[in-house]
JSON list of C-alpha atoms in Angstrom, two decimals:
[
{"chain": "R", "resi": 1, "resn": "UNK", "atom": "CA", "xyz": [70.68, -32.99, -96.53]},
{"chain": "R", "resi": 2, "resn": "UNK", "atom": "CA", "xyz": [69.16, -34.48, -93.62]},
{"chain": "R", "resi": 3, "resn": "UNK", "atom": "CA", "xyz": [70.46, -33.63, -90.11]},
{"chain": "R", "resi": 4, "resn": "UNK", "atom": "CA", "xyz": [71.51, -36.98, -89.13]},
{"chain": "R", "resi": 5, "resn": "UNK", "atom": "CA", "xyz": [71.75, -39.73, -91.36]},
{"chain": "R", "resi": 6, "resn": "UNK", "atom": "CA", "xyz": [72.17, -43.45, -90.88]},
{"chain": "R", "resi": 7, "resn": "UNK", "atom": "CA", "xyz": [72.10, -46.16, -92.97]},
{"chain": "R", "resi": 8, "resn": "UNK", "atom": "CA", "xyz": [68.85, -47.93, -92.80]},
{"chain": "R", "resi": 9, "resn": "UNK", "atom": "CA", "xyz": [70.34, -51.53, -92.84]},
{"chain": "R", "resi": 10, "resn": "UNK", "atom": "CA", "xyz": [69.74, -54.31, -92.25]},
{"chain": "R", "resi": 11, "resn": "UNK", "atom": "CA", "xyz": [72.52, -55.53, -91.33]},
{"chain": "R", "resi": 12, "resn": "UNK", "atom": "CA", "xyz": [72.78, -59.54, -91.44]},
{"chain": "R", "resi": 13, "resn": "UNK", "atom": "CA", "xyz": [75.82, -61.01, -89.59]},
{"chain": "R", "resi": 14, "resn": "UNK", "atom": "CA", "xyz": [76.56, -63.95, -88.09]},
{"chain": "R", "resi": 15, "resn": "UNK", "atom": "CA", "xyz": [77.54, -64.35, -84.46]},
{"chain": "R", "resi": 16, "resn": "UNK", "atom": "CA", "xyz": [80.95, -63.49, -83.56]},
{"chain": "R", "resi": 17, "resn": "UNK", "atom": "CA", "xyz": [81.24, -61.17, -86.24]},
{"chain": "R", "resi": 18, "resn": "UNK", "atom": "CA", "xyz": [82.26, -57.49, -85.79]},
{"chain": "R", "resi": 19, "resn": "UNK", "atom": "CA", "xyz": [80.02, -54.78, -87.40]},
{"chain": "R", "resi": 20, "resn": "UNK", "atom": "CA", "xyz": [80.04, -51.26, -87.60]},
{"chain": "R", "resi": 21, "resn": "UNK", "atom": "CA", "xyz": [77.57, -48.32, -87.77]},
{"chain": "R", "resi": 22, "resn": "UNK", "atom": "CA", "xyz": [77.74, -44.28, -89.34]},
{"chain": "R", "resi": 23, "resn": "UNK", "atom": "CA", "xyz": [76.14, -41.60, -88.61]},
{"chain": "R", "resi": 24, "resn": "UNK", "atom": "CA", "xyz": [76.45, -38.26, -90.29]},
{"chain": "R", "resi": 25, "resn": "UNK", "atom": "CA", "xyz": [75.17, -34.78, -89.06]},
{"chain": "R", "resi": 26, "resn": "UNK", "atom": "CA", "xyz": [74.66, -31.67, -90.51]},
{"chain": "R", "resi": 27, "resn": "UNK", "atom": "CA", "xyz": [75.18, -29.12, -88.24]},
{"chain": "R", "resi": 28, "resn": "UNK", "atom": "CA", "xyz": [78.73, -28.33, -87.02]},
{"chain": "R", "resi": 29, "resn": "UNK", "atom": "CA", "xyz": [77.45, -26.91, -83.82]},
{"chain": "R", "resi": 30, "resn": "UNK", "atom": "CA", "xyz": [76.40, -30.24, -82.63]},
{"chain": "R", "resi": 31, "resn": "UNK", "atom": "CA", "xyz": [77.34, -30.72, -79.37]},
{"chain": "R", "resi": 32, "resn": "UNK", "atom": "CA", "xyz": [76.44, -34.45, -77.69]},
{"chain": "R", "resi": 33, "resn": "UNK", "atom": "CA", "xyz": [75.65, -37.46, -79.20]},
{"chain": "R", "resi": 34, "resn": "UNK", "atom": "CA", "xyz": [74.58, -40.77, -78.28]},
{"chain": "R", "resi": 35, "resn": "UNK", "atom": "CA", "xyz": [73.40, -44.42, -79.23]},
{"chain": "R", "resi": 36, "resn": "UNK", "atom": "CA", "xyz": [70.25, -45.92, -78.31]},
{"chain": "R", "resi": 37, "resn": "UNK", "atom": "CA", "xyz": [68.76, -49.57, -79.04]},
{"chain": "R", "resi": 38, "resn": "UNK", "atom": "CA", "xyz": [65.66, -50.23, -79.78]},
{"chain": "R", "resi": 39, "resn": "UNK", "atom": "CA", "xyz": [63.87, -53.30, -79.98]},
{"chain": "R", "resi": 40, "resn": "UNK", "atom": "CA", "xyz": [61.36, -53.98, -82.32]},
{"chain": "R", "resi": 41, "resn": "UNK", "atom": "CA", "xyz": [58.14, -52.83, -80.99]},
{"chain": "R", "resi": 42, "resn": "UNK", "atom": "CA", "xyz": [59.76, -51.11, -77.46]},
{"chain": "R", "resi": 43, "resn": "UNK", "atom": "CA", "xyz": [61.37, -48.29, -76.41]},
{"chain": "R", "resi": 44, "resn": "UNK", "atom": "CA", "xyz": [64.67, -47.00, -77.37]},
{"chain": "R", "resi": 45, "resn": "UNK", "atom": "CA", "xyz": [67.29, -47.41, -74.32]},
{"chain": "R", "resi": 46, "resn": "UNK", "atom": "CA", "xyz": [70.18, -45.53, -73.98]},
{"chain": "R", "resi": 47, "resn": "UNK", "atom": "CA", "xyz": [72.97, -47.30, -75.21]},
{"chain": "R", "resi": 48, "resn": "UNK", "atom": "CA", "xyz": [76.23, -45.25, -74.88]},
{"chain": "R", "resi": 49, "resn": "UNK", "atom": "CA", "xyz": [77.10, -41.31, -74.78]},
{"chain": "R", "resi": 50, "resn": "UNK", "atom": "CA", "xyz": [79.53, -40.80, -77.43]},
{"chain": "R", "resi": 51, "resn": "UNK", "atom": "CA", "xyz": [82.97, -38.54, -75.77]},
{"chain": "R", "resi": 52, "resn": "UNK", "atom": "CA", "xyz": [85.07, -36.67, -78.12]},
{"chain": "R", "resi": 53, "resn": "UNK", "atom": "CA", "xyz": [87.94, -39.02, -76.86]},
{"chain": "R", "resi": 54, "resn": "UNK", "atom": "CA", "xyz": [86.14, -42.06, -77.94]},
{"chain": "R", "resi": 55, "resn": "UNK", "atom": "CA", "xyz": [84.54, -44.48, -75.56]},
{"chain": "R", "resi": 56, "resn": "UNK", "atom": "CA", "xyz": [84.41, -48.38, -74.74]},
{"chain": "R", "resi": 57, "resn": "UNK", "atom": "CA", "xyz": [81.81, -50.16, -73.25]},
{"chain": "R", "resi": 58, "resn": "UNK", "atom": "CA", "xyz": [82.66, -54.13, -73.52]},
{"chain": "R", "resi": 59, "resn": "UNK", "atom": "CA", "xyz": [82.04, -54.76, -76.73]},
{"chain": "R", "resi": 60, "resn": "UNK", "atom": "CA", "xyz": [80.56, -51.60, -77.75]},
{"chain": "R", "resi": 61, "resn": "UNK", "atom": "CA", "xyz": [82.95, -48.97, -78.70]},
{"chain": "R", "resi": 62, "resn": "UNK", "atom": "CA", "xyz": [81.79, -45.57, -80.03]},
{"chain": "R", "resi": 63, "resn": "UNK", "atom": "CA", "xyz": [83.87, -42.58, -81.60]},
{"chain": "R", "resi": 64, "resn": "UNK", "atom": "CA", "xyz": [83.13, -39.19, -82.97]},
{"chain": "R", "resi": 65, "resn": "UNK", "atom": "CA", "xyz": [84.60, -37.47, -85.51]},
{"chain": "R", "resi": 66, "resn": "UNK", "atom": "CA", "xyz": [84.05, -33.85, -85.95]},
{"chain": "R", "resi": 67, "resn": "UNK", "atom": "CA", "xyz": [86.14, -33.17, -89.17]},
{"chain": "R", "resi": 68, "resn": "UNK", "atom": "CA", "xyz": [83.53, -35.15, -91.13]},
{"chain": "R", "resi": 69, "resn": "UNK", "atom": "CA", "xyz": [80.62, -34.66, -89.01]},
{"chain": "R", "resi": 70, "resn": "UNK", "atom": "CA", "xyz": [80.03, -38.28, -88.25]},
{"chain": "R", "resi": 71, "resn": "UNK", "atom": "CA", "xyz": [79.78, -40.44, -85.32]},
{"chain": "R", "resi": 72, "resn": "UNK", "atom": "CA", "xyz": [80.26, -44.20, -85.46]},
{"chain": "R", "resi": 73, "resn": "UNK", "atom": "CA", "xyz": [79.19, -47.58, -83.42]},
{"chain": "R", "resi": 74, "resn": "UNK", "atom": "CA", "xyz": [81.34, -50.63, -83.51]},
{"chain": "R", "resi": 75, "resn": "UNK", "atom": "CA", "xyz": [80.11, -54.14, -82.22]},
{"chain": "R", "resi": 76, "resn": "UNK", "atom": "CA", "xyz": [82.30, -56.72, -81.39]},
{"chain": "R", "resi": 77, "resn": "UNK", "atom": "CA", "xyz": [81.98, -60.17, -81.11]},
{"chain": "R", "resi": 78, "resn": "UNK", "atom": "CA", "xyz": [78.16, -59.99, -82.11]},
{"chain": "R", "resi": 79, "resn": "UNK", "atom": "CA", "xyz": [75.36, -62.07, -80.20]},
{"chain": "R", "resi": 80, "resn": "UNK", "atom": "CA", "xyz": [72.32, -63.04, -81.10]},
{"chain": "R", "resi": 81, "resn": "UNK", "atom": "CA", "xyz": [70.74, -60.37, -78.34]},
{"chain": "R", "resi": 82, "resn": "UNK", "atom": "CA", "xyz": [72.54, -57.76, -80.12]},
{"chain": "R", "resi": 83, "resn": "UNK", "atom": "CA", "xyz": [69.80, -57.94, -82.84]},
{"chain": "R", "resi": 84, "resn": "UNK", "atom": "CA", "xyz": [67.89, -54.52, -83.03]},
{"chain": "R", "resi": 85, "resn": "UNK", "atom": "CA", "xyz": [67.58, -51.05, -84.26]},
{"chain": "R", "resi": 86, "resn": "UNK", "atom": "CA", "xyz": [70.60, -48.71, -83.31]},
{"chain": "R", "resi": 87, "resn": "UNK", "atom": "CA", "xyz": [69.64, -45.11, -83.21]},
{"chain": "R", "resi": 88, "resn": "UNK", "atom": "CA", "xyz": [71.67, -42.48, -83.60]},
{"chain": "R", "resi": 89, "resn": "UNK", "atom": "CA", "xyz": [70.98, -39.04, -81.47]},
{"chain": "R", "resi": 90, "resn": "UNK", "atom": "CA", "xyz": [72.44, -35.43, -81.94]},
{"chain": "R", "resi": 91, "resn": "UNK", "atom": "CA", "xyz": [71.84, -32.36, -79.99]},
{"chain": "R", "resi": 92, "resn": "UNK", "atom": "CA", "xyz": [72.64, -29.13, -81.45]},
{"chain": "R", "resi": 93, "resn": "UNK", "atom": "CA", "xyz": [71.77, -27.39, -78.75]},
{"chain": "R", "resi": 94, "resn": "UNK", "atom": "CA", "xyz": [68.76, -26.71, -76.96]},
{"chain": "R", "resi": 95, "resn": "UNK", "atom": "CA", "xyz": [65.13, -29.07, -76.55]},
{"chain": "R", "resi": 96, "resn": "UNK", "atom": "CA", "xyz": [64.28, -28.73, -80.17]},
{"chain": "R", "resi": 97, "resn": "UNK", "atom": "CA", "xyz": [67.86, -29.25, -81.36]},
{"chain": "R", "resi": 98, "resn": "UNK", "atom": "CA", "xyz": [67.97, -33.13, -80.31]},
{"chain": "R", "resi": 99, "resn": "UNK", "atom": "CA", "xyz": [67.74, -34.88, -83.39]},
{"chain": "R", "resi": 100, "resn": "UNK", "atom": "CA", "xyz": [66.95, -38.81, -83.79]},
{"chain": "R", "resi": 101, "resn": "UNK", "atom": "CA", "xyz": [68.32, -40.50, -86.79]},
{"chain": "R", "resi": 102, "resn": "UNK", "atom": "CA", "xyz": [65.68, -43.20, -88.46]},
{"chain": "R", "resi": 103, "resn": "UNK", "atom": "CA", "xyz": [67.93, -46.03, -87.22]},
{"chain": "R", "resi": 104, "resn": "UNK", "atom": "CA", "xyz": [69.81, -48.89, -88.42]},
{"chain": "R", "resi": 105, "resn": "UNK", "atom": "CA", "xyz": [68.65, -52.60, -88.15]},
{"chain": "R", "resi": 106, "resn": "UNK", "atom": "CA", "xyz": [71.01, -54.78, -87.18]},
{"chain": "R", "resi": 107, "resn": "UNK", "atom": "CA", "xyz": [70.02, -58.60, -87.76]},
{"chain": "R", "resi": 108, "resn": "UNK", "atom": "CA", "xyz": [72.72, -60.99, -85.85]},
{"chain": "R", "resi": 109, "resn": "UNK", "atom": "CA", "xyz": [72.48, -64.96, -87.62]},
{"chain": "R", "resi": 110, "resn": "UNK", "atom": "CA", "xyz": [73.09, -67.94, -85.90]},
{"chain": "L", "resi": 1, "resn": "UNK", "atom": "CA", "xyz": [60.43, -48.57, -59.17]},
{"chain": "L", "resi": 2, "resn": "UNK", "atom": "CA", "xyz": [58.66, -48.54, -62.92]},
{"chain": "L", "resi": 3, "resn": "UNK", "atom": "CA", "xyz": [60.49, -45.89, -64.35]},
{"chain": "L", "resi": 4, "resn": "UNK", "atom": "CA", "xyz": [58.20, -44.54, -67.07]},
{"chain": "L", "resi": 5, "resn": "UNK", "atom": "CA", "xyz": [54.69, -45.37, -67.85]},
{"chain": "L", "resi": 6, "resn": "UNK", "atom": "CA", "xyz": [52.09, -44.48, -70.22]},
{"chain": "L", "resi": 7, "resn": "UNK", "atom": "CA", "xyz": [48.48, -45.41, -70.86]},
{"chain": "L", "resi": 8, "resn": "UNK", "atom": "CA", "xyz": [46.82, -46.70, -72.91]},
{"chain": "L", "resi": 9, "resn": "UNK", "atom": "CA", "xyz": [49.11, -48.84, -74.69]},
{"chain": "L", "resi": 10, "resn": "UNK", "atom": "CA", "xyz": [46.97, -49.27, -77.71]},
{"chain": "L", "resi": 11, "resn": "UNK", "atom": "CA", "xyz": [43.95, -47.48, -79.05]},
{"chain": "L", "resi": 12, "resn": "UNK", "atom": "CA", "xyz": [42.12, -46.94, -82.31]},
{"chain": "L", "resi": 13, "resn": "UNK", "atom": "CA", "xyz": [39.98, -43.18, -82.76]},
{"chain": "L", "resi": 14, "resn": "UNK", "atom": "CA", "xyz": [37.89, -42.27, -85.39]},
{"chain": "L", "resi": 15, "resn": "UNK", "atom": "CA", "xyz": [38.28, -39.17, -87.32]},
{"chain": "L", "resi": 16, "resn": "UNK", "atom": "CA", "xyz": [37.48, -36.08, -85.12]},
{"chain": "L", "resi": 17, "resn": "UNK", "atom": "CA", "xyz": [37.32, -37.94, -81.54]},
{"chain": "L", "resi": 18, "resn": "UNK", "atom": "CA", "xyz": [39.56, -36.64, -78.88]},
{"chain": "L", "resi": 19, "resn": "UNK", "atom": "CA", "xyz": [41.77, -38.53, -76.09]},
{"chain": "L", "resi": 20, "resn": "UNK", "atom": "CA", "xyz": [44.65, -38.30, -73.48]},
{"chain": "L", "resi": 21, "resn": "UNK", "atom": "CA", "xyz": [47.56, -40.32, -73.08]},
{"chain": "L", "resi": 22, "resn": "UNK", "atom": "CA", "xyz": [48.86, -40.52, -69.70]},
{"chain": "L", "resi": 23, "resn": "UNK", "atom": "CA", "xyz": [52.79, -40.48, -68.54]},
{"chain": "L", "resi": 24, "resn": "UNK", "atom": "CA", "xyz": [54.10, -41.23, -65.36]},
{"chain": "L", "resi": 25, "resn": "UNK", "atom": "CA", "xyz": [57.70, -41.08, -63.73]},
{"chain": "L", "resi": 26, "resn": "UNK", "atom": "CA", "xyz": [58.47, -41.99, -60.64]},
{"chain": "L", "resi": 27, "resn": "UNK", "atom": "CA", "xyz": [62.42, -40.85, -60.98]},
{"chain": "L", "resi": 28, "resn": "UNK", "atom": "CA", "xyz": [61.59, -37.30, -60.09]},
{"chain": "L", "resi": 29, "resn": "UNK", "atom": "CA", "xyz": [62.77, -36.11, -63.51]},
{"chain": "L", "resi": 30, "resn": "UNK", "atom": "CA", "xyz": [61.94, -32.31, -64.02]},
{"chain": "L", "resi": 31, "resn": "UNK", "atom": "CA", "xyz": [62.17, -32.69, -67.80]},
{"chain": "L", "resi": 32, "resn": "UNK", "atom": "CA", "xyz": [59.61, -34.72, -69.87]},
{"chain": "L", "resi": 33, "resn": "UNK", "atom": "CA", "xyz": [59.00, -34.99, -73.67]},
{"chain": "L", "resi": 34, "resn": "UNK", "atom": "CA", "xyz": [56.44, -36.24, -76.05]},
{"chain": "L", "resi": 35, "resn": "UNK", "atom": "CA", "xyz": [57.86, -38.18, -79.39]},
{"chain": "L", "resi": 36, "resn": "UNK", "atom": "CA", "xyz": [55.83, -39.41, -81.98]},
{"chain": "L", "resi": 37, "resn": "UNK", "atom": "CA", "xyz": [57.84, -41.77, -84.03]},
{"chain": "L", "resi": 38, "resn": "UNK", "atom": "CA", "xyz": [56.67, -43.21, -87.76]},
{"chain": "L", "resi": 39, "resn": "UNK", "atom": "CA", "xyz": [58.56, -45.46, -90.16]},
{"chain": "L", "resi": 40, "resn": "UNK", "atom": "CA", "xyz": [60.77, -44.19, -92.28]},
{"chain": "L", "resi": 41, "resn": "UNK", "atom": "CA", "xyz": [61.10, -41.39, -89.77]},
{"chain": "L", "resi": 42, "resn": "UNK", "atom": "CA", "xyz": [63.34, -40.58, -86.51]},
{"chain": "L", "resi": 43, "resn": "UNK", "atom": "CA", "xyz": [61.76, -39.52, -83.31]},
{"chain": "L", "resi": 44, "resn": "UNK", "atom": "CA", "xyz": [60.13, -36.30, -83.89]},
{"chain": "L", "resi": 45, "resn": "UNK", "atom": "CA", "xyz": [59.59, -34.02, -80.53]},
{"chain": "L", "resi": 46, "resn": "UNK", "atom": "CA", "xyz": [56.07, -33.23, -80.23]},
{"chain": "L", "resi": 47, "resn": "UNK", "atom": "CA", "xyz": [56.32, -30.97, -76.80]},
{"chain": "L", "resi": 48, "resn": "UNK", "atom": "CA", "xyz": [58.36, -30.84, -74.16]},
{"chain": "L", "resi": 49, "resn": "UNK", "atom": "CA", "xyz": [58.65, -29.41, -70.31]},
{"chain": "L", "resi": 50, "resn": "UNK", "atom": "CA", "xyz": [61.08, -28.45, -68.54]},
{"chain": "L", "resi": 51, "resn": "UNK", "atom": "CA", "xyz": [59.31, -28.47, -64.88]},
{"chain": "L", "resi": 52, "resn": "UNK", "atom": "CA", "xyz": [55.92, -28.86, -63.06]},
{"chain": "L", "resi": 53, "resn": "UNK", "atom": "CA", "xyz": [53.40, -25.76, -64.69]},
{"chain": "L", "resi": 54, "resn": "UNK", "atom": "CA", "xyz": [55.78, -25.75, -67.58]},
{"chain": "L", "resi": 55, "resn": "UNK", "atom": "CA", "xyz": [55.33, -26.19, -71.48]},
{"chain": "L", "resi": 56, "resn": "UNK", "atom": "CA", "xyz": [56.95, -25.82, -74.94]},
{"chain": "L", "resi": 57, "resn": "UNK", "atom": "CA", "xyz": [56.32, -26.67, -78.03]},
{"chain": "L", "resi": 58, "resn": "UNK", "atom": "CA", "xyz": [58.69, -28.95, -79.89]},
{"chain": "L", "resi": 59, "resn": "UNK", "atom": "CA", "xyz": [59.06, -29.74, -83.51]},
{"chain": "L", "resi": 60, "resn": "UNK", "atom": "CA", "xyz": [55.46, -30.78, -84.38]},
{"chain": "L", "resi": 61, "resn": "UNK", "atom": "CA", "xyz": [53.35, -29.55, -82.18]},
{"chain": "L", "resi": 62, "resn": "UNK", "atom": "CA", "xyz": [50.05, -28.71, -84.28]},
{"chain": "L", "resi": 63, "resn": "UNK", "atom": "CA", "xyz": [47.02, -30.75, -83.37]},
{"chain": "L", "resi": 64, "resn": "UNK", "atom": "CA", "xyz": [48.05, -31.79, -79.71]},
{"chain": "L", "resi": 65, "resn": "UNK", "atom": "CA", "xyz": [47.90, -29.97, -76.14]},
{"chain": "L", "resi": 66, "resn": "UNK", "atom": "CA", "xyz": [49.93, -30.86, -73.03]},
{"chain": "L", "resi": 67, "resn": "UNK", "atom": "CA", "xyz": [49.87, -30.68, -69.55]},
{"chain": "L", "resi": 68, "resn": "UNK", "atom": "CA", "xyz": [51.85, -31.04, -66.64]},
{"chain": "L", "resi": 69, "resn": "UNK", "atom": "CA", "xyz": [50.13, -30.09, -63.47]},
{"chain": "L", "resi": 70, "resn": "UNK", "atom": "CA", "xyz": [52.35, -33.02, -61.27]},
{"chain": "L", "resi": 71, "resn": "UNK", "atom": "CA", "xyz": [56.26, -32.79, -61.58]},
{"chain": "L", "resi": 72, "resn": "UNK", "atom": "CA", "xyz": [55.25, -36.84, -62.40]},
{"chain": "L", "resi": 73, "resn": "UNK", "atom": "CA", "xyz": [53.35, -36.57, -65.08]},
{"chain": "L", "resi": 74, "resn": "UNK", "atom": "CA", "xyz": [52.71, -35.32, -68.67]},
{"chain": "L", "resi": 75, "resn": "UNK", "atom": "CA", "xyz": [49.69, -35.64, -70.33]},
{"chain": "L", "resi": 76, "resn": "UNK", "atom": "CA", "xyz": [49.21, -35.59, -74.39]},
{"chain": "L", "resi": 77, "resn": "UNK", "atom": "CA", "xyz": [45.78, -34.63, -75.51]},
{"chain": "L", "resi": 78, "resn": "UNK", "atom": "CA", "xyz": [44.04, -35.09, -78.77]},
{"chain": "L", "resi": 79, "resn": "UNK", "atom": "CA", "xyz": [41.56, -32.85, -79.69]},
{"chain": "L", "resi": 80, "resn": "UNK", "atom": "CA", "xyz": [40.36, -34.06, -83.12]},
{"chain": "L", "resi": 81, "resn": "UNK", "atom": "CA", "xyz": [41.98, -36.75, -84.35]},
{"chain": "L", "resi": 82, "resn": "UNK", "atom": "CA", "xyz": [43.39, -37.06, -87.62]},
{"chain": "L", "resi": 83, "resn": "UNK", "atom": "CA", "xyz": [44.48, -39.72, -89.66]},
{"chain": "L", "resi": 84, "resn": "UNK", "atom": "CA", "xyz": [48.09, -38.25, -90.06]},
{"chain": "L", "resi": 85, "resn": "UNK", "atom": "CA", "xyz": [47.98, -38.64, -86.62]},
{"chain": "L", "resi": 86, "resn": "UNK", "atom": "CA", "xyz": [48.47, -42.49, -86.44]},
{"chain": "L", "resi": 87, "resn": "UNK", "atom": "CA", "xyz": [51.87, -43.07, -84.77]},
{"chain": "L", "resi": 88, "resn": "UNK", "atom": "CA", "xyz": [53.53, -44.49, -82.44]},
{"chain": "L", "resi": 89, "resn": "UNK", "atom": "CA", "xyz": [53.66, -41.86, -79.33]},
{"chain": "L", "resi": 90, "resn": "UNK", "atom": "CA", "xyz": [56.46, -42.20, -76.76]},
{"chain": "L", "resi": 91, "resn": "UNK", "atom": "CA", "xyz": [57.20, -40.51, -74.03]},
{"chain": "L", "resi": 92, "resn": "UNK", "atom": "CA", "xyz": [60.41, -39.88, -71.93]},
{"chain": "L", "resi": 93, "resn": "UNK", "atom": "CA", "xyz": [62.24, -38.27, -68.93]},
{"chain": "L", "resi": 94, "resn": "UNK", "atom": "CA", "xyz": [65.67, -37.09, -67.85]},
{"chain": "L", "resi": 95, "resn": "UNK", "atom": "CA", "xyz": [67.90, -35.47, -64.90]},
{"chain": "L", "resi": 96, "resn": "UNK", "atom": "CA", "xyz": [68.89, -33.18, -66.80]},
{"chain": "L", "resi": 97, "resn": "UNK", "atom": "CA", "xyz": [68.10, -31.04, -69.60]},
{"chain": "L", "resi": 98, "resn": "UNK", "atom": "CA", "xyz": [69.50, -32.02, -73.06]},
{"chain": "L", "resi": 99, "resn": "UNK", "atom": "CA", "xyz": [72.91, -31.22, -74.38]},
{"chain": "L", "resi": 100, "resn": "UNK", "atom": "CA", "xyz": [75.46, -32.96, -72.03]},
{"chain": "L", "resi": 101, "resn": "UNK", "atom": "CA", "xyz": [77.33, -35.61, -72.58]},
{"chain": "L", "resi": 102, "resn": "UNK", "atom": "CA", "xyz": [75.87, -36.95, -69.70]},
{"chain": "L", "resi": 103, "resn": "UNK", "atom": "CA", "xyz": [71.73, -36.77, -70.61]},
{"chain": "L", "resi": 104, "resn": "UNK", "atom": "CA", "xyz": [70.20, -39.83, -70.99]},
{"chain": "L", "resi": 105, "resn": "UNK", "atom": "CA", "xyz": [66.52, -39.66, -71.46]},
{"chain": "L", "resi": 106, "resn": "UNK", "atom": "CA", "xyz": [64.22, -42.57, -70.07]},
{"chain": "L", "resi": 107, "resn": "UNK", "atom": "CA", "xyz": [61.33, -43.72, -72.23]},
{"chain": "L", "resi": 108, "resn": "UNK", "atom": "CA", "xyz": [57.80, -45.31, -71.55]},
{"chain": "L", "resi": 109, "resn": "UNK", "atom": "CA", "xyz": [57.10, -48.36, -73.53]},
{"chain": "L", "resi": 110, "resn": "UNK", "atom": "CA", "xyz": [54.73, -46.45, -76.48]},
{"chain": "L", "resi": 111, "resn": "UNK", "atom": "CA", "xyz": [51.66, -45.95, -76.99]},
{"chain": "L", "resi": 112, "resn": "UNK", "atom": "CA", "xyz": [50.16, -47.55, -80.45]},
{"chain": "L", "resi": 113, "resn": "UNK", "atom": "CA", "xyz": [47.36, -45.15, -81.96]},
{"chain": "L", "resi": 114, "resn": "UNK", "atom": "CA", "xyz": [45.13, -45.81, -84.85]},
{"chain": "L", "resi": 115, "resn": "UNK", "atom": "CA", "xyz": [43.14, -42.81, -86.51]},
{"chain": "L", "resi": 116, "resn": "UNK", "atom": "CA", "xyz": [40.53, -44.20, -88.93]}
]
């Protein structure tokens, strides 16, 4: 099993829609997670920190779920700018423990 | 303020030549990292350092070197290109060391390489 898994998309919605990202992890130890974006051809940008406690951002609301070792994204109200590669990120601890999942495309239609 | 830089932002090697790509901060980060990131693939750590003089090895480390004389920037060398080496290479800074809820690393824009 991979150490963090995501569902490769893509994701086609159309604007206004909600949509929602998974990512699992392997290791129980994990400790932090986060979500990036990344555009296609740039670099990934920091997104949101995912709490234990779950955690809003406008439209952006992550939560974390350590009984099933998953972590999870949730866009409201989609917009066109929304469109891009959402990367998920686990550390289990140390440099060489932060993981980068392979991403999932998200495709927002007019 | 321009955050992270590298150069070049595109090159194509042959087999066997050697090069350096270049990153610069200018947010006084002590920690900076090297990614290479392919498709199909997450973001693999390449090396990593944790403070001006400083070093480490990350997950793939075999076939590149690293420096960090200035606290501002990391260099990636090249020795002898290989075509496995073809990749998108990214670098990236943070405050803080990773692990807290509150890391956030910073990345350069990627540098496109091309091993023929």
């Amino acid at each position: 099993r991979k150490e963090v898994e995501q569902d490769p998309g893509p994701f086609n919605v159309p604007e206004g829609a909600t949509v929602a990202f998974n990512c699992t992890y392997s290791n129980s130890a994990s400790q932090s997670f986060f979500w990036y974006r990344q555009d296609c051809r740039k670099e990934p940008k920091l997104l949101m920190s995912v709490y234990s406690s779950g955690n809003e951002d406008g439209r952006f609301t992550a939560q974390l779920n350590r009984a099933s070792q998953y972590i999870s994204l949730l866009i409201r109200d989609s917009k066109l700018s929304d469109s891009a590669t959402y990367l998920c990120v686990v550390n289990s601890g140390g440099y060489q423990k932060v993981t980068f999942g392979t991403g999932t495309k998200l495709q927002v239609i007019p | 303020n321009a955050g992270v830089t590298q150069t070049p932002k595109f090159r194509v090697l042959k087999t066997g030549q050697s090069m350096t790509l270049l990153c610069a901060q200018d947010m006084n980060h002590e920690y900076m990292y090297w990614y290479r990131q392919d498709p199909g693939m997450g973001l693999r750590l390449i090396h990593y350092s944790v403070g001006e003089g400083t070093t480490a090895k990350g997950e793939v480390p075999d076939g590149y070197n690293v420096s960090r004389l200035k606290k501002q920037n990391f260099l990636l060398g090249l020795e002898s290109a290989a075509p496995s080496q073809t990749s998108v290479y990214f670098c990236a800074s943070s405050y803080s060391p990773p692990g807290g809820v509150y890391n956030e690393q910073f990345f350069g824009p990627g540098t496109r390489l091309t091993v023929l």
